Amino acid sequence: LNPRPVYFLSDFGLTDEFVGVVHAVIASRAPGVSVIDLSHLIQPHDIRTGALTLERAAPWLAGGVILAVVDPGVGTERRPVAVEASDTVLIGPDNGLLLPAAHILGHPDRAVELENRTDAPGDTFAGRDIFAPAAAAAAAGTPLDQLGAPVDPATLVELPLPGPARENRGLKTQVLWIDRFGNAQLNATPLDAGPVTHIELAGGRHPAAVVRSYGEIGDGYALVVDSYGRLAVSANQRNAARELGLTPGDEVWLGRDQ
Amino acid sequence: LNPRPVYFLSDFGLTDEFVGVVHAVIASRAPGVSVIDLSHLIQPHDIRTGALTLERAAPWLAGGVILAVVDPGVGTERRPVAVEASDTVLIGPDNGLLLPAAHILGHPDRAVELENRTDAPGDTFAGRDIFAPAAAAAAAGTPLDQLGAPVDPATLVELPLPGPARENRGLKTQVLWIDRFGNAQLNATPLDAGPVTHIELAGGRHPAAVVRSYGEIGDGYALVVDSYGRLAVSANQRNAARELGLTPGDEVWLGRDQ
Amino acid sequence: LNPRPVYFLSDFGLTDEFVGVVHAVIASRAPGVSVIDLSHLIQPHDIRTGALTLERAAPWLAGGVILAVVDPGVGTERRPVAVEASDTVLIGPDNGLLLPAAHILGHPDRAVELENRTDAPGDTFAGRDIFAPAAAAAAAGTPLDQLGAPVDPATLVELPLPGPARENRGLKTQVLWIDRFGNAQLNATPLDAGPVTHIELAGGRHPAAVVRSYGEIGDGYALVVDSYGRLAVSANQRNAARELGLTPGDEVWLGRDQ
């Protein structure tokens, strides 16, 4: 029986030793487990971006252990948890970070609260002292109910993620994510949008159609069906988000000329 | 039989989940294959820097699978390919990225075109949907001819990389790469250069001799034989490229006083 | 017998291929050895930060091979060494980088000088050509005395790391490290400090008590017992170091109102 891989996301950055030490803890407790980094450049304490990043990655992580640490409440009353969704285990703080991915992977079927105490010299690095040992145990095959005391999954913190809304100006959407290439992913799919001829945003109105590749865009902008099936405001080999001044949370209306 | 390692380079950055998801795809299709990251901080769409980075690394990657994705034409007519050079397989877009490394590793002996269609929700992430599955298969031992339809290697896109040229002012060279320490690698070796007493560039003329270590440089600049056997304009524990205003593509003449 | 993991720290950055090539060298010489990255974003030539980073990580690395390369003197007279401290081997330049971690892990019991010559095309990449092969050998089980000629551990370069000092204004401490979250770690423990009511620094005087979690801080600042058991000047979900203008090396007095 192969151990399960651990997929690891955090806001730890890559300059300090935090990420490496978490890897070391897992390697020493579960030799042979592979740890795959998803991102550690989530901005400090940005739970929403962490949750959306996990949600996007989730379809490719099924069957593994997801270790996610964006944890502004470390050392306080927020609960450290392990959540089972179908055959995947998600481990991290109960602050909304885990559930969007859990919903993609199935359903948060069962959950436990991890022991919130360690013998470490200080209480500020739960990633190392609480979450990594739990992830190592889960990857090595420890059943969920041996990781902590049962918790009602219905009590886990949900992160409100608004959907698109139909308005007179068109479909009101929100920017979820700006990727490295300047694509601005919206909270809408081609099915949500239907036919589109232009987008409207704080900076003005721009012609934009729904297309399947950057090469079809020409000199302006388009709504590309991105690799997650969502629409993204994009340009061809240019940074659309920078040009249009878009940032996460901004509103974009998808309109159709009469 | 051990699986071959996959060496992975891209312009995906380290903030988004792209790199981790590619690792996850390989881990699920070829468990036990190790994936070694070369760089993911190639500037978006900078094929030339990606190709030069792979070329420099190539001598240490022989026998593995090289997965390289700098792919401004994703989803268009450019071909996704796998190229065999001696006992190494290179996988990526046919846009010039792969061939400089292939030439170092032997010769692009055989090539196939990968199937350009997937069942993913969108067509913009060929690294995840086309190239990673091919790399996983190659690492696990699938022969090249089972990865796609044969392509004449002579039709693969070559990237023009100019050599140095002898001129009255001296040997005209070009900056290929500025590394993290500010060394400006030139497209010339000590053999190309012969004896040198100074360098000439847009910012003026500076004494410079060919040396083997930074410790020999003193307060000014020198041409250090770098770890790839090329000459680099360098300083000792200072950032030469920043001081001299050098960037990739700049011209530097290597001269000799009479 | 499982091979030992290699823990790897450097100032190589993540843009150039340096880190990946070191991984490739180890993979080809010691297949199956896992290499865990601690940090490669140490500022170029910043031996002190590299040494402190290794020292902090050390308790979680026992029994492995530590490969550390911050090496401004590459190619000069500085010695490449392997040092044994209890059951851990530390490999890198003899410039002060290794000893703080060795002291945490036990004691630098034995040391050897690595062969300082290679057949590489240039002499500027000891990480690839000298240190990585030694780390691969050590991880695969080669005994220390087969890695080089014996060196008296007492001759290894020590890095002076000042301790706190009692003064009239309070305990004089030094900032060792600013982490990603803006916590400013001091060279003092709660035992060193005793009761504290305020901190004094170049920018003024601020109330601050010793606490165990960020959640206890309120709107100002506190001395949090960090995850290494040292005191850190911190704020709750704000960047204390940026607000207070603290950088490594700065002095902070821990005072007590009468």
PDB file of C-alpha atoms in Angstrom, chain A residues 9 38 47-61 66 90 96-105 159 161 176 185 187 228 230, chain B residues 17 21:
ATOM      1  CA  LEU A   9      -0.490  25.238   0.790  1.00  0.00           C
ATOM      2  CA  LEU A  38       0.780  24.028  -4.088  1.00  0.00           C
ATOM      3  CA  ILE A  47      -7.801  33.084   3.914  1.00  0.00           C
ATOM      4  CA  ARG A  48      -9.994  33.821   0.890  1.00  0.00           C
ATOM      5  CA  THR A  49      -7.189  33.528  -1.659  1.00  0.00           C
ATOM      6  CA  GLY A  50      -5.934  30.400   0.054  1.00  0.00           C
ATOM      7  CA  ALA A  51      -9.400  28.852  -0.069  1.00  0.00           C
ATOM      8  CA  LEU A  52      -9.899  29.743  -3.730  1.00  0.00           C
ATOM      9  CA  THR A  53      -6.481  28.374  -4.649  1.00  0.00           C
ATOM     10  CA  LEU A  54      -7.257  25.081  -2.932  1.00  0.00           C
ATOM     11  CA  GLU A  55     -10.676  24.962  -4.547  1.00  0.00           C
ATOM     12  CA  ARG A  56      -9.199  25.363  -8.032  1.00  0.00           C
ATOM     13  CA  ALA A  57      -6.550  22.704  -7.419  1.00  0.00           C
ATOM     14  CA  ALA A  58      -8.900  20.266  -5.679  1.00  0.00           C
ATOM     15  CA  PRO A  59     -10.001  18.149  -8.688  1.00  0.00           C
ATOM     16  CA  TRP A  60      -6.378  17.059  -9.160  1.00  0.00           C
ATOM     17  CA  LEU A  61      -5.792  16.249  -5.489  1.00  0.00           C
ATOM     18  CA  ILE A  66      -4.418  18.412   1.831  1.00  0.00           C
ATOM     19  CA  LEU A  90      -8.111  18.158   4.551  1.00  0.00           C
ATOM     20  CA  GLY A  96     -13.103  28.830   6.059  1.00  0.00           C
ATOM     21  CA  LEU A  97      -9.878  27.813   4.311  1.00  0.00           C
ATOM     22  CA  LEU A  98     -10.780  24.163   3.778  1.00  0.00           C
ATOM     23  CA  LEU A  99     -14.449  23.938   2.907  1.00  0.00           C
ATOM     24  CA  PRO A 100     -14.546  25.242  -0.691  1.00  0.00           C
ATOM     25  CA  ALA A 101     -12.100  22.488  -1.680  1.00  0.00           C
ATOM     26  CA  ALA A 102     -13.972  19.926   0.404  1.00  0.00           C
ATOM     27  CA  HIS A 103     -17.163  20.736  -1.488  1.00  0.00           C
ATOM     28  CA  ILE A 104     -15.376  20.133  -4.805  1.00  0.00           C
ATOM     29  CA  LEU A 105     -14.006  16.810  -3.614  1.00  0.00           C
ATOM     30  CA  LEU A 159     -16.493  31.106   3.586  1.00  0.00           C
ATOM     31  CA  LEU A 161     -18.313  33.050  -1.947  1.00  0.00           C
ATOM     32  CA  LEU A 176     -11.884  35.849  -7.899  1.00  0.00           C
ATOM     33  CA  GLN A 185     -10.896  34.889 -13.336  1.00  0.00           C
ATOM     34  CA  ASN A 187     -17.104  33.792 -10.589  1.00  0.00           C
ATOM     35  CA  TYR A 228     -11.093  25.538 -14.635  1.00  0.00           C
ATOM     36  CA  ARG A 230     -14.646  29.699 -15.491  1.00  0.00           C
TER      37      ARG A 230
ATOM     38  CA  GLU B  17      -1.205  26.571  -7.935  1.00  0.00           C
ATOM     39  CA  VAL B  21      -1.067  20.790  -9.926  1.00  0.00           C
TER      40      VAL B  21
END
